[in-house]
PDB file of N, CA and C in Angstrom:
ATOM      1  N   MET A   1      79.387  71.910 127.051  1.00  0.00           N
ATOM      2  CA  MET A   1      79.931  73.255 127.046  1.00  0.00           C
ATOM      3  C   MET A   1      80.966  73.357 125.922  1.00  0.00           C
ATOM      4  N   PRO A   2      80.848  74.380 125.049  1.00  0.00           N
ATOM      5  CA  PRO A   2      81.803  74.506 123.946  1.00  0.00           C
ATOM      6  C   PRO A   2      83.201  74.818 124.451  1.00  0.00           C
ATOM      7  N   ARG A   3      84.170  74.253 123.748  1.00  0.00           N
ATOM      8  CA  ARG A   3      85.562  74.495 124.077  1.00  0.00           C
ATOM      9  C   ARG A   3      85.989  75.897 123.665  1.00  0.00           C
ATOM     10  N   ALA A   4      86.821  76.504 124.462  1.00  0.00           N
ATOM     11  CA  ALA A   4      87.338  77.832 124.104  1.00  0.00           C
ATOM     12  C   ALA A   4      88.270  77.695 122.911  1.00  0.00           C
ATOM     13  N   HIS A   5      88.233  78.679 122.046  1.00  0.00           N
ATOM     14  CA  HIS A   5      89.126  78.680 120.894  1.00  0.00           C
ATOM     15  C   HIS A   5      90.540  79.016 121.341  1.00  0.00           C
ATOM     16  N   PRO A   6      91.514  78.483 120.630  1.00  0.00           N
ATOM     17  CA  PRO A   6      92.905  78.839 120.942  1.00  0.00           C
ATOM     18  C   PRO A   6      93.138  80.342 120.768  1.00  0.00           C
ATOM     19  N   ALA A   7      94.141  80.837 121.467  1.00  0.00           N
ATOM     20  CA  ALA A   7      94.433  82.275 121.453  1.00  0.00           C
ATOM     21  C   ALA A   7      94.667  82.807 120.038  1.00  0.00           C
ATOM     22  N   ALA A   8      95.386  82.070 119.212  1.00  0.00           N
ATOM     23  CA  ALA A   8      95.661  82.540 117.847  1.00  0.00           C
ATOM     24  C   ALA A   8      94.373  82.680 117.052  1.00  0.00           C
ATOM     25  N   LEU A   9      93.448  81.754 117.231  1.00  0.00           N
ATOM     26  CA  LEU A   9      92.179  81.832 116.518  1.00  0.00           C
ATOM     27  C   LEU A   9      91.363  83.018 117.034  1.00  0.00           C
ATOM     28  N   ARG A  10      91.385  83.245 118.327  1.00  0.00           N
ATOM     29  CA  ARG A  10      90.679  84.409 118.879  1.00  0.00           C
ATOM     30  C   ARG A  10      91.254  85.709 118.319  1.00  0.00           C
ATOM     31  N   ARG A  11      92.577  85.777 118.186  1.00  0.00           N
ATOM     32  CA  ARG A  11      93.200  86.979 117.597  1.00  0.00           C
ATOM     33  C   ARG A  11      92.763  87.152 116.145  1.00  0.00           C
ATOM     34  N   ALA A  12      92.718  86.058 115.411  1.00  0.00           N
ATOM     35  CA  ALA A  12      92.301  86.118 114.007  1.00  0.00           C
ATOM     36  C   ALA A  12      90.844  86.570 113.901  1.00  0.00           C
ATOM     37  N   LEU A  13      89.987  86.026 114.728  1.00  0.00           N
ATOM     38  CA  LEU A  13      88.567  86.405 114.704  1.00  0.00           C
ATOM     39  C   LEU A  13      88.399  87.882 115.061  1.00  0.00           C
ATOM     40  N   ALA A  14      89.139  88.345 116.042  1.00  0.00           N
ATOM     41  CA  ALA A  14      89.065  89.760 116.427  1.00  0.00           C
ATOM     42  C   ALA A  14      89.558  90.655 115.289  1.00  0.00           C
ATOM     43  N   TYR A  15      90.637  90.237 114.634  1.00  0.00           N
ATOM     44  CA  TYR A  15      91.175  91.015 113.523  1.00  0.00           C
ATOM     45  C   TYR A  15      90.149  91.100 112.389  1.00  0.00           C
ATOM     46  N   ILE A  16      89.539  89.977 112.057  1.00  0.00           N
ATOM     47  CA  ILE A  16      88.513  89.970 111.005  1.00  0.00           C
ATOM     48  C   ILE A  16      87.372  90.899 111.388  1.00  0.00           C
ATOM     49  N   ASP A  17      86.909  90.793 112.600  1.00  0.00           N
ATOM     50  CA  ASP A  17      85.796  91.624 113.048  1.00  0.00           C
ATOM     51  C   ASP A  17      86.147  93.108 113.002  1.00  0.00           C
ATOM     52  N   ASP A  18      87.351  93.444 113.426  1.00  0.00           N
ATOM     53  CA  ASP A  18      87.777  94.845 113.465  1.00  0.00           C
ATOM     54  C   ASP A  18      88.110  95.427 112.097  1.00  0.00           C
ATOM     55  N   HIS A  19      88.397  94.576 111.114  1.00  0.00           N
ATOM     56  CA  HIS A  19      88.820  95.050 109.798  1.00  0.00           C
ATOM     57  C   HIS A  19      87.904  94.571 108.676  1.00  0.00           C
ATOM     58  N   ALA A  20      86.694  94.190 109.010  1.00  0.00           N
ATOM     59  CA  ALA A  20      85.776  93.635 108.014  1.00  0.00           C
ATOM     60  C   ALA A  20      85.407  94.627 106.916  1.00  0.00           C
ATOM     61  N   ASP A  21      85.587  95.897 107.176  1.00  0.00           N
ATOM     62  CA  ASP A  21      85.251  96.911 106.179  1.00  0.00           C
ATOM     63  C   ASP A  21      86.386  97.163 105.190  1.00  0.00           C
ATOM     64  N   ARG A  22      87.472  96.418 105.319  1.00  0.00           N
ATOM     65  CA  ARG A  22      88.629  96.592 104.437  1.00  0.00           C
ATOM     66  C   ARG A  22      88.823  95.361 103.579  1.00  0.00           C
ATOM     67  N   PRO A  23      89.492  95.523 102.444  1.00  0.00           N
ATOM     68  CA  PRO A  23      89.842  94.329 101.652  1.00  0.00           C
ATOM     69  C   PRO A  23      90.822  93.475 102.457  1.00  0.00           C
ATOM     70  N   LEU A  24      90.504  92.231 102.667  1.00  0.00           N
ATOM     71  CA  LEU A  24      91.358  91.352 103.458  1.00  0.00           C
ATOM     72  C   LEU A  24      91.719  90.094 102.684  1.00  0.00           C
ATOM     73  N   THR A  25      92.917  89.624 102.957  1.00  0.00           N
ATOM     74  CA  THR A  25      93.352  88.308 102.489  1.00  0.00           C
ATOM     75  C   THR A  25      93.814  87.541 103.717  1.00  0.00           C
ATOM     76  N   VAL A  26      94.113  86.266 103.542  1.00  0.00           N
ATOM     77  CA  VAL A  26      94.507  85.464 104.699  1.00  0.00           C
ATOM     78  C   VAL A  26      95.855  85.886 105.277  1.00  0.00           C
ATOM     79  N   ALA A  27      96.755  86.433 104.475  1.00  0.00           N
ATOM     80  CA  ALA A  27      98.089  86.788 104.974  1.00  0.00           C
ATOM     81  C   ALA A  27      98.044  87.789 106.129  1.00  0.00           C
ATOM     82  N   PRO A  28      97.363  88.926 106.017  1.00  0.00           N
ATOM     83  CA  PRO A  28      97.348  89.845 107.154  1.00  0.00           C
ATOM     84  C   PRO A  28      96.577  89.292 108.355  1.00  0.00           C
ATOM     85  N   ILE A  29      95.603  88.442 108.113  1.00  0.00           N
ATOM     86  CA  ILE A  29      94.868  87.821 109.220  1.00  0.00           C
ATOM     87  C   ILE A  29      95.819  86.904 109.993  1.00  0.00           C
ATOM     88  N   ALA A  30      96.587  86.096 109.254  1.00  0.00           N
ATOM     89  CA  ALA A  30      97.561  85.194 109.891  1.00  0.00           C
ATOM     90  C   ALA A  30      98.614  85.997 110.640  1.00  0.00           C
ATOM     91  N   GLU A  31      99.067  87.071 110.044  1.00  0.00           N
ATOM     92  CA  GLU A  31     100.074  87.911 110.698  1.00  0.00           C
ATOM     93  C   GLU A  31      99.532  88.482 112.015  1.00  0.00           C
ATOM     94  N   ALA A  32      98.307  88.949 111.993  1.00  0.00           N
ATOM     95  CA  ALA A  32      97.699  89.494 113.209  1.00  0.00           C
ATOM     96  C   ALA A  32      97.526  88.419 114.282  1.00  0.00           C
ATOM     97  N   ALA A  33      97.336  87.184 113.849  1.00  0.00           N
ATOM     98  CA  ALA A  33      97.167  86.069 114.791  1.00  0.00           C
ATOM     99  C   ALA A  33      98.503  85.489 115.229  1.00  0.00           C
ATOM    100  N   HIS A  34      99.596  85.957 114.615  1.00  0.00           N
ATOM    101  CA  HIS A  34     100.960  85.493 114.925  1.00  0.00           C
ATOM    102  C   HIS A  34     101.163  84.020 114.581  1.00  0.00           C
ATOM    103  N   ILE A  35     100.572  83.605 113.455  1.00  0.00           N
ATOM    104  CA  ILE A  35     100.743  82.232 112.977  1.00  0.00           C
ATOM    105  C   ILE A  35     100.878  82.254 111.461  1.00  0.00           C
ATOM    106  N   SER A  36     101.272  81.122 110.886  1.00  0.00           N
ATOM    107  CA  SER A  36     101.399  81.032 109.431  1.00  0.00           C
ATOM    108  C   SER A  36     100.017  80.942 108.787  1.00  0.00           C
ATOM    109  N   VAL A  37      99.969  81.217 107.501  1.00  0.00           N
ATOM    110  CA  VAL A  37      98.720  81.109 106.754  1.00  0.00           C
ATOM    111  C   VAL A  37      98.179  79.685 106.862  1.00  0.00           C
ATOM    112  N   ARG A  38      99.046  78.720 106.708  1.00  0.00           N
ATOM    113  CA  ARG A  38      98.625  77.313 106.783  1.00  0.00           C
ATOM    114  C   ARG A  38      98.053  76.978 108.161  1.00  0.00           C
ATOM    115  N   ALA A  39      98.698  77.453 109.222  1.00  0.00           N
ATOM    116  CA  ALA A  39      98.200  77.205 110.577  1.00  0.00           C
ATOM    117  C   ALA A  39      96.857  77.893 110.800  1.00  0.00           C
ATOM    118  N   LEU A  40      96.703  79.080 110.235  1.00  0.00           N
ATOM    119  CA  LEU A  40      95.435  79.801 110.334  1.00  0.00           C
ATOM    120  C   LEU A  40      94.317  79.012 109.665  1.00  0.00           C
ATOM    121  N   GLN A  41      94.573  78.570 108.447  1.00  0.00           N
ATOM    122  CA  GLN A  41      93.560  77.801 107.723  1.00  0.00           C
ATOM    123  C   GLN A  41      93.207  76.514 108.473  1.00  0.00           C
ATOM    124  N   TYR A  42      94.210  75.862 109.030  1.00  0.00           N
ATOM    125  CA  TYR A  42      93.979  74.646 109.799  1.00  0.00           C
ATOM    126  C   TYR A  42      93.118  74.951 111.030  1.00  0.00           C
ATOM    127  N   ALA A  43      93.422  76.020 111.750  1.00  0.00           N
ATOM    128  CA  ALA A  43      92.671  76.374 112.955  1.00  0.00           C
ATOM    129  C   ALA A  43      91.209  76.657 112.626  1.00  0.00           C
ATOM    130  N   PHE A  44      90.971  77.378 111.548  1.00  0.00           N
ATOM    131  CA  PHE A  44      89.591  77.671 111.151  1.00  0.00           C
ATOM    132  C   PHE A  44      88.856  76.389 110.782  1.00  0.00           C
ATOM    133  N   ARG A  45      89.518  75.536 110.040  1.00  0.00           N
ATOM    134  CA  ARG A  45      88.886  74.284 109.623  1.00  0.00           C
ATOM    135  C   ARG A  45      88.587  73.406 110.843  1.00  0.00           C
ATOM    136  N   ARG A  46      89.555  73.289 111.733  1.00  0.00           N
ATOM    137  CA  ARG A  46      89.426  72.398 112.889  1.00  0.00           C
ATOM    138  C   ARG A  46      88.392  72.899 113.903  1.00  0.00           C
ATOM    139  N   HIS A  47      88.415  74.185 114.202  1.00  0.00           N
ATOM    140  CA  HIS A  47      87.572  74.706 115.278  1.00  0.00           C
ATOM    141  C   HIS A  47      86.252  75.308 114.803  1.00  0.00           C
ATOM    142  N   LEU A  48      86.210  75.771 113.563  1.00  0.00           N
ATOM    143  CA  LEU A  48      84.999  76.435 113.070  1.00  0.00           C
ATOM    144  C   LEU A  48      84.391  75.750 111.844  1.00  0.00           C
ATOM    145  N   ASP A  49      85.075  74.733 111.335  1.00  0.00           N
ATOM    146  CA  ASP A  49      84.647  74.052 110.109  1.00  0.00           C
ATOM    147  C   ASP A  49      84.385  75.069 109.002  1.00  0.00           C
ATOM    148  N   SER A  50      85.330  75.980 108.850  1.00  0.00           N
ATOM    149  CA  SER A  50      85.202  77.070 107.884  1.00  0.00           C
ATOM    150  C   SER A  50      86.596  77.481 107.436  1.00  0.00           C
ATOM    151  N   THR A  51      86.648  78.588 106.712  1.00  0.00           N
ATOM    152  CA  THR A  51      87.917  79.187 106.314  1.00  0.00           C
ATOM    153  C   THR A  51      87.904  80.641 106.787  1.00  0.00           C
ATOM    154  N   PRO A  52      89.071  81.271 106.854  1.00  0.00           N
ATOM    155  CA  PRO A  52      89.083  82.685 107.273  1.00  0.00           C
ATOM    156  C   PRO A  52      88.231  83.580 106.372  1.00  0.00           C
ATOM    157  N   LEU A  53      88.317  83.378 105.069  1.00  0.00           N
ATOM    158  CA  LEU A  53      87.563  84.255 104.164  1.00  0.00           C
ATOM    159  C   LEU A  53      86.078  83.941 104.171  1.00  0.00           C
ATOM    160  N   ALA A  54      85.706  82.682 104.395  1.00  0.00           N
ATOM    161  CA  ALA A  54      84.285  82.346 104.542  1.00  0.00           C
ATOM    162  C   ALA A  54      83.730  83.014 105.800  1.00  0.00           C
ATOM    163  N   HIS A  55      84.529  83.028 106.852  1.00  0.00           N
ATOM    164  CA  HIS A  55      84.098  83.708 108.079  1.00  0.00           C
ATOM    165  C   HIS A  55      83.933  85.208 107.829  1.00  0.00           C
ATOM    166  N   LEU A  56      84.860  85.789 107.099  1.00  0.00           N
ATOM    167  CA  LEU A  56      84.752  87.208 106.739  1.00  0.00           C
ATOM    168  C   LEU A  56      83.460  87.474 105.979  1.00  0.00           C
ATOM    169  N   ARG A  57      83.112  86.571 105.072  1.00  0.00           N
ATOM    170  CA  ARG A  57      81.862  86.742 104.307  1.00  0.00           C
ATOM    171  C   ARG A  57      80.625  86.636 105.194  1.00  0.00           C
ATOM    172  N   GLN A  58      80.745  86.007 106.351  1.00  0.00           N
ATOM    173  CA  GLN A  58      79.633  85.961 107.306  1.00  0.00           C
ATOM    174  C   GLN A  58      79.604  87.207 108.189  1.00  0.00           C
ATOM    175  N   VAL A  59      80.772  87.735 108.497  1.00  0.00           N
ATOM    176  CA  VAL A  59      80.875  88.900 109.373  1.00  0.00           C
ATOM    177  C   VAL A  59      80.401  90.166 108.667  1.00  0.00           C
ATOM    178  N   ARG A  60      80.750  90.306 107.421  1.00  0.00           N
ATOM    179  CA  ARG A  60      80.409  91.545 106.705  1.00  0.00           C
ATOM    180  C   ARG A  60      78.912  91.826 106.665  1.00  0.00           C
ATOM    181  N   PRO A  61      78.056  90.849 106.352  1.00  0.00           N
ATOM    182  CA  PRO A  61      76.622  91.172 106.365  1.00  0.00           C
ATOM    183  C   PRO A  61      76.131  91.596 107.746  1.00  0.00           C
ATOM    184  N   SER A  62      76.702  91.030 108.790  1.00  0.00           N
ATOM    185  CA  SER A  62      76.306  91.404 110.139  1.00  0.00           C
ATOM    186  C   SER A  62      76.636  92.871 110.402  1.00  0.00           C
ATOM    187  N   HIS A  63      77.850  93.283 110.040  1.00  0.00           N
ATOM    188  CA  HIS A  63      78.225  94.689 110.195  1.00  0.00           C
ATOM    189  C   HIS A  63      77.380  95.578 109.287  1.00  0.00           C
ATOM    190  N   ALA A  64      77.144  95.112 108.081  1.00  0.00           N
ATOM    191  CA  ALA A  64      76.342  95.891 107.141  1.00  0.00           C
ATOM    192  C   ALA A  64      74.907  96.019 107.645  1.00  0.00           C
ATOM    193  N   HIS A  65      74.440  95.058 108.411  1.00  0.00           N
ATOM    194  CA  HIS A  65      73.105  95.136 109.007  1.00  0.00           C
ATOM    195  C   HIS A  65      73.068  96.161 110.142  1.00  0.00           C
ATOM    196  N   ASP A  66      74.111  96.174 110.940  1.00  0.00           N
ATOM    197  CA  ASP A  66      74.154  97.094 112.081  1.00  0.00           C
ATOM    198  C   ASP A  66      74.144  98.551 111.628  1.00  0.00           C
ATOM    199  N   GLU A  67      74.817  98.831 110.534  1.00  0.00           N
ATOM    200  CA  GLU A  67      74.939 100.225 110.101  1.00  0.00           C
ATOM    201  C   GLU A  67      73.613 100.839 109.665  1.00  0.00           C
ATOM    202  N   PRO A  68      72.821 100.204 108.782  1.00  0.00           N
ATOM    203  CA  PRO A  68      71.548 100.851 108.429  1.00  0.00           C
ATOM    204  C   PRO A  68      70.583 100.924 109.613  1.00  0.00           C
ATOM    205  N   ALA A  69      70.664  99.962 110.521  1.00  0.00           N
ATOM    206  CA  ALA A  69      69.782 100.006 111.679  1.00  0.00           C
ATOM    207  C   ALA A  69      70.087 101.212 112.562  1.00  0.00           C
ATOM    208  N   ALA A  70      71.358 101.620 112.598  1.00  0.00           N
ATOM    209  CA  ALA A  70      71.763 102.746 113.435  1.00  0.00           C
ATOM    210  C   ALA A  70      71.820 104.064 112.670  1.00  0.00           C
ATOM    211  N   ALA A  71      71.754 104.009 111.355  1.00  0.00           N
ATOM    212  CA  ALA A  71      71.911 105.221 110.531  1.00  0.00           C
ATOM    213  C   ALA A  71      70.669 106.110 110.596  1.00  0.00           C
ATOM    214  N   ASP A  72      70.920 107.375 110.370  1.00  0.00           N
ATOM    215  CA  ASP A  72      69.832 108.338 110.256  1.00  0.00           C
ATOM    216  C   ASP A  72      69.553 108.516 108.767  1.00  0.00           C
ATOM    217  N   PRO A  73      68.364 108.087 108.302  1.00  0.00           N
ATOM    218  CA  PRO A  73      68.087 108.197 106.863  1.00  0.00           C
ATOM    219  C   PRO A  73      68.113 109.634 106.358  1.00  0.00           C
ATOM    220  N   GLU A  74      68.004 110.588 107.254  1.00  0.00           N
ATOM    221  CA  GLU A  74      68.026 112.000 106.875  1.00  0.00           C
ATOM    222  C   GLU A  74      69.436 112.496 106.579  1.00  0.00           C
ATOM    223  N   ASP A  75      70.472 111.739 106.975  1.00  0.00           N
ATOM    224  CA  ASP A  75      71.846 112.209 106.755  1.00  0.00           C
ATOM    225  C   ASP A  75      72.376 111.865 105.366  1.00  0.00           C
ATOM    226  N   GLY A  76      71.551 111.254 104.545  1.00  0.00           N
ATOM    227  CA  GLY A  76      71.948 110.961 103.178  1.00  0.00           C
ATOM    228  C   GLY A  76      72.535 109.584 102.966  1.00  0.00           C
ATOM    229  N   SER A  77      72.584 108.762 104.006  1.00  0.00           N
ATOM    230  CA  SER A  77      73.098 107.396 103.835  1.00  0.00           C
ATOM    231  C   SER A  77      72.196 106.626 102.883  1.00  0.00           C
ATOM    232  N   THR A  78      72.837 105.870 101.998  1.00  0.00           N
ATOM    233  CA  THR A  78      72.081 105.015 101.092  1.00  0.00           C
ATOM    234  C   THR A  78      72.503 103.574 101.294  1.00  0.00           C
ATOM    235  N   VAL A  79      71.652 102.667 100.910  1.00  0.00           N
ATOM    236  CA  VAL A  79      71.963 101.244 100.995  1.00  0.00           C
ATOM    237  C   VAL A  79      73.185 100.941 100.140  1.00  0.00           C
ATOM    238  N   THR A  80      73.283 101.540  98.975  1.00  0.00           N
ATOM    239  CA  THR A  80      74.423 101.306  98.085  1.00  0.00           C
ATOM    240  C   THR A  80      75.731 101.734  98.749  1.00  0.00           C
ATOM    241  N   ASP A  81      75.730 102.900  99.408  1.00  0.00           N
ATOM    242  CA  ASP A  81      76.931 103.377 100.113  1.00  0.00           C
ATOM    243  C   ASP A  81      77.327 102.427 101.239  1.00  0.00           C
ATOM    244  N   ILE A  82      76.353 102.017 102.023  1.00  0.00           N
ATOM    245  CA  ILE A  82      76.613 101.124 103.146  1.00  0.00           C
ATOM    246  C   ILE A  82      77.127  99.781 102.646  1.00  0.00           C
ATOM    247  N   ALA A  83      76.489  99.246 101.622  1.00  0.00           N
ATOM    248  CA  ALA A  83      76.912  97.960 101.058  1.00  0.00           C
ATOM    249  C   ALA A  83      78.355  98.035 100.557  1.00  0.00           C
ATOM    250  N   ALA A  84      78.686  99.088  99.836  1.00  0.00           N
ATOM    251  CA  ALA A  84      80.046  99.238  99.299  1.00  0.00           C
ATOM    252  C   ALA A  84      81.074  99.364 100.420  1.00  0.00           C
ATOM    253  N   ARG A  85      80.714 100.060 101.481  1.00  0.00           N
ATOM    254  CA  ARG A  85      81.629 100.231 102.607  1.00  0.00           C
ATOM    255  C   ARG A  85      81.994  98.884 103.234  1.00  0.00           C
ATOM    256  N   TRP A  86      81.099  97.922 103.153  1.00  0.00           N
ATOM    257  CA  TRP A  86      81.338  96.606 103.742  1.00  0.00           C
ATOM    258  C   TRP A  86      81.737  95.564 102.710  1.00  0.00           C
ATOM    259  N   GLY A  87      82.154  96.010 101.532  1.00  0.00           N
ATOM    260  CA  GLY A  87      82.712  95.091 100.548  1.00  0.00           C
ATOM    261  C   GLY A  87      81.710  94.479  99.593  1.00  0.00           C
ATOM    262  N   PHE A  88      80.499  94.986  99.567  1.00  0.00           N
ATOM    263  CA  PHE A  88      79.482  94.498  98.639  1.00  0.00           C
ATOM    264  C   PHE A  88      79.330  95.538  97.532  1.00  0.00           C
ATOM    265  N   HIS A  89      79.916  95.241  96.383  1.00  0.00           N
ATOM    266  CA  HIS A  89      79.927  96.228  95.308  1.00  0.00           C
ATOM    267  C   HIS A  89      78.828  96.003  94.287  1.00  0.00           C
ATOM    268  N   HIS A  90      77.986  95.039  94.526  1.00  0.00           N
ATOM    269  CA  HIS A  90      76.821  94.809  93.680  1.00  0.00           C
ATOM    270  C   HIS A  90      75.592  94.924  94.573  1.00  0.00           C
ATOM    271  N   PRO A  91      74.887  96.058  94.513  1.00  0.00           N
ATOM    272  CA  PRO A  91      73.775  96.301  95.438  1.00  0.00           C
ATOM    273  C   PRO A  91      72.688  95.220  95.398  1.00  0.00           C
ATOM    274  N   GLY A  92      72.445  94.661  94.230  1.00  0.00           N
ATOM    275  CA  GLY A  92      71.423  93.621  94.118  1.00  0.00           C
ATOM    276  C   GLY A  92      71.799  92.366  94.883  1.00  0.00           C
ATOM    277  N   ARG A  93      73.057  91.970  94.790  1.00  0.00           N
ATOM    278  CA  ARG A  93      73.513  90.790  95.544  1.00  0.00           C
ATOM    279  C   ARG A  93      73.468  91.060  97.039  1.00  0.00           C
ATOM    280  N   PHE A  94      73.890  92.261  97.428  1.00  0.00           N
ATOM    281  CA  PHE A  94      73.833  92.620  98.836  1.00  0.00           C
ATOM    282  C   PHE A  94      72.390  92.557  99.343  1.00  0.00           C
ATOM    283  N   ALA A  95      71.474  93.129  98.599  1.00  0.00           N
ATOM    284  CA  ALA A  95      70.071  93.136  99.023  1.00  0.00           C
ATOM    285  C   ALA A  95      69.527  91.714  99.158  1.00  0.00           C
ATOM    286  N   THR A  96      69.907  90.838  98.244  1.00  0.00           N
ATOM    287  CA  THR A  96      69.455  89.447  98.306  1.00  0.00           C
ATOM    288  C   THR A  96      70.007  88.748  99.545  1.00  0.00           C
ATOM    289  N   LEU A  97      71.311  88.893  99.804  1.00  0.00           N
ATOM    290  CA  LEU A  97      71.915  88.292 100.998  1.00  0.00           C
ATOM    291  C   LEU A  97      71.291  88.862 102.271  1.00  0.00           C
ATOM    292  N   TYR A  98      71.096  90.144 102.291  1.00  0.00           N
ATOM    293  CA  TYR A  98      70.530  90.816 103.454  1.00  0.00           C
ATOM    294  C   TYR A  98      69.114  90.316 103.720  1.00  0.00           C
ATOM    295  N   ARG A  99      68.309  90.278 102.674  1.00  0.00           N
ATOM    296  CA  ARG A  99      66.921  89.836 102.807  1.00  0.00           C
ATOM    297  C   ARG A  99      66.863  88.391 103.298  1.00  0.00           C
ATOM    298  N   HIS A 100      67.758  87.563 102.787  1.00  0.00           N
ATOM    299  CA  HIS A 100      67.814  86.163 103.203  1.00  0.00           C
ATOM    300  C   HIS A 100      68.185  86.045 104.688  1.00  0.00           C
ATOM    301  N   ALA A 101      69.115  86.861 105.143  1.00  0.00           N
ATOM    302  CA  ALA A 101      69.582  86.788 106.524  1.00  0.00           C
ATOM    303  C   ALA A 101      68.624  87.448 107.515  1.00  0.00           C
ATOM    304  N   TYR A 102      67.955  88.524 107.109  1.00  0.00           N
ATOM    305  CA  TYR A 102      67.193  89.325 108.070  1.00  0.00           C
ATOM    306  C   TYR A 102      65.702  89.433 107.758  1.00  0.00           C
ATOM    307  N   ASP A 103      65.231  88.770 106.726  1.00  0.00           N
ATOM    308  CA  ASP A 103      63.811  88.753 106.361  1.00  0.00           C
ATOM    309  C   ASP A 103      63.217  90.141 106.137  1.00  0.00           C
ATOM    310  N   ARG A 104      64.043  91.046 105.701  1.00  0.00           N
ATOM    311  CA  ARG A 104      63.572  92.372 105.297  1.00  0.00           C
ATOM    312  C   ARG A 104      64.635  92.996 104.419  1.00  0.00           C
ATOM    313  N   SER A 105      64.253  93.979 103.664  1.00  0.00           N
ATOM    314  CA  SER A 105      65.224  94.600 102.766  1.00  0.00           C
ATOM    315  C   SER A 105      66.090  95.591 103.541  1.00  0.00           C
ATOM    316  N   PRO A 106      67.316  95.805 103.065  1.00  0.00           N
ATOM    317  CA  PRO A 106      68.165  96.811 103.737  1.00  0.00           C
ATOM    318  C   PRO A 106      67.548  98.201 103.667  1.00  0.00           C
ATOM    319  N   ARG A 107      66.807  98.471 102.626  1.00  0.00           N
ATOM    320  CA  ARG A 107      66.156  99.783 102.495  1.00  0.00           C
ATOM    321  C   ARG A 107      65.144  99.993 103.625  1.00  0.00           C
ATOM    322  N   HIS A 108      64.381  98.938 103.942  1.00  0.00           N
ATOM    323  CA  HIS A 108      63.416  99.057 105.050  1.00  0.00           C
ATOM    324  C   HIS A 108      64.129  99.247 106.382  1.00  0.00           C
ATOM    325  N   THR A 109      65.245  98.564 106.564  1.00  0.00           N
ATOM    326  CA  THR A 109      66.007  98.729 107.808  1.00  0.00           C
ATOM    327  C   THR A 109      66.534 100.149 107.919  1.00  0.00           C
ATOM    328  N   LEU A 110      67.052 100.683 106.818  1.00  0.00           N
ATOM    329  CA  LEU A 110      67.569 102.052 106.828  1.00  0.00           C
ATOM    330  C   LEU A 110      66.457 103.046 107.098  1.00  0.00           C
ATOM    331  N   ARG A 111      65.325 102.832 106.476  1.00  0.00           N
ATOM    332  CA  ARG A 111      64.205 103.765 106.618  1.00  0.00           C
ATOM    333  C   ARG A 111      63.570 103.698 108.022  1.00  0.00           C
ATOM    334  N   ASP A 112      63.402 102.465 108.531  1.00  0.00           N
ATOM    335  CA  ASP A 112      62.678 102.275 109.795  1.00  0.00           C
ATOM    336  C   ASP A 112      63.576 102.195 111.015  1.00  0.00           C
ATOM    337  N   GLY A 113      64.903 102.037 110.785  1.00  0.00           N
ATOM    338  CA  GLY A 113      65.830 101.936 111.917  1.00  0.00           C
ATOM    339  C   GLY A 113      65.754 100.631 112.639  1.00  0.00           C
TER     340      GLY A 113
END
């Protein structure tokens, strides 16, 4: 059975998840978790074998996937708009990451729901 994450790490993960659509650095994540930047980095390394920003880079595609799946293609949403909203400012890179993660293009997800 996996061990529960410490409270500070849970706060950091929640903050990342809730603010993934914004430009983030480790300082505000640590502040939200009520720990120092160094303690935050240590917690991520120890419990997740990752870093806060690497985790953010994993969370953003997930959120970016949810949005086209729920979007109405008739409302004018575009893959480029959705990608930019989640911090992907190069549509080609976003499409490549998306296709790798979900085995379909973001355009097909937007079109087919």
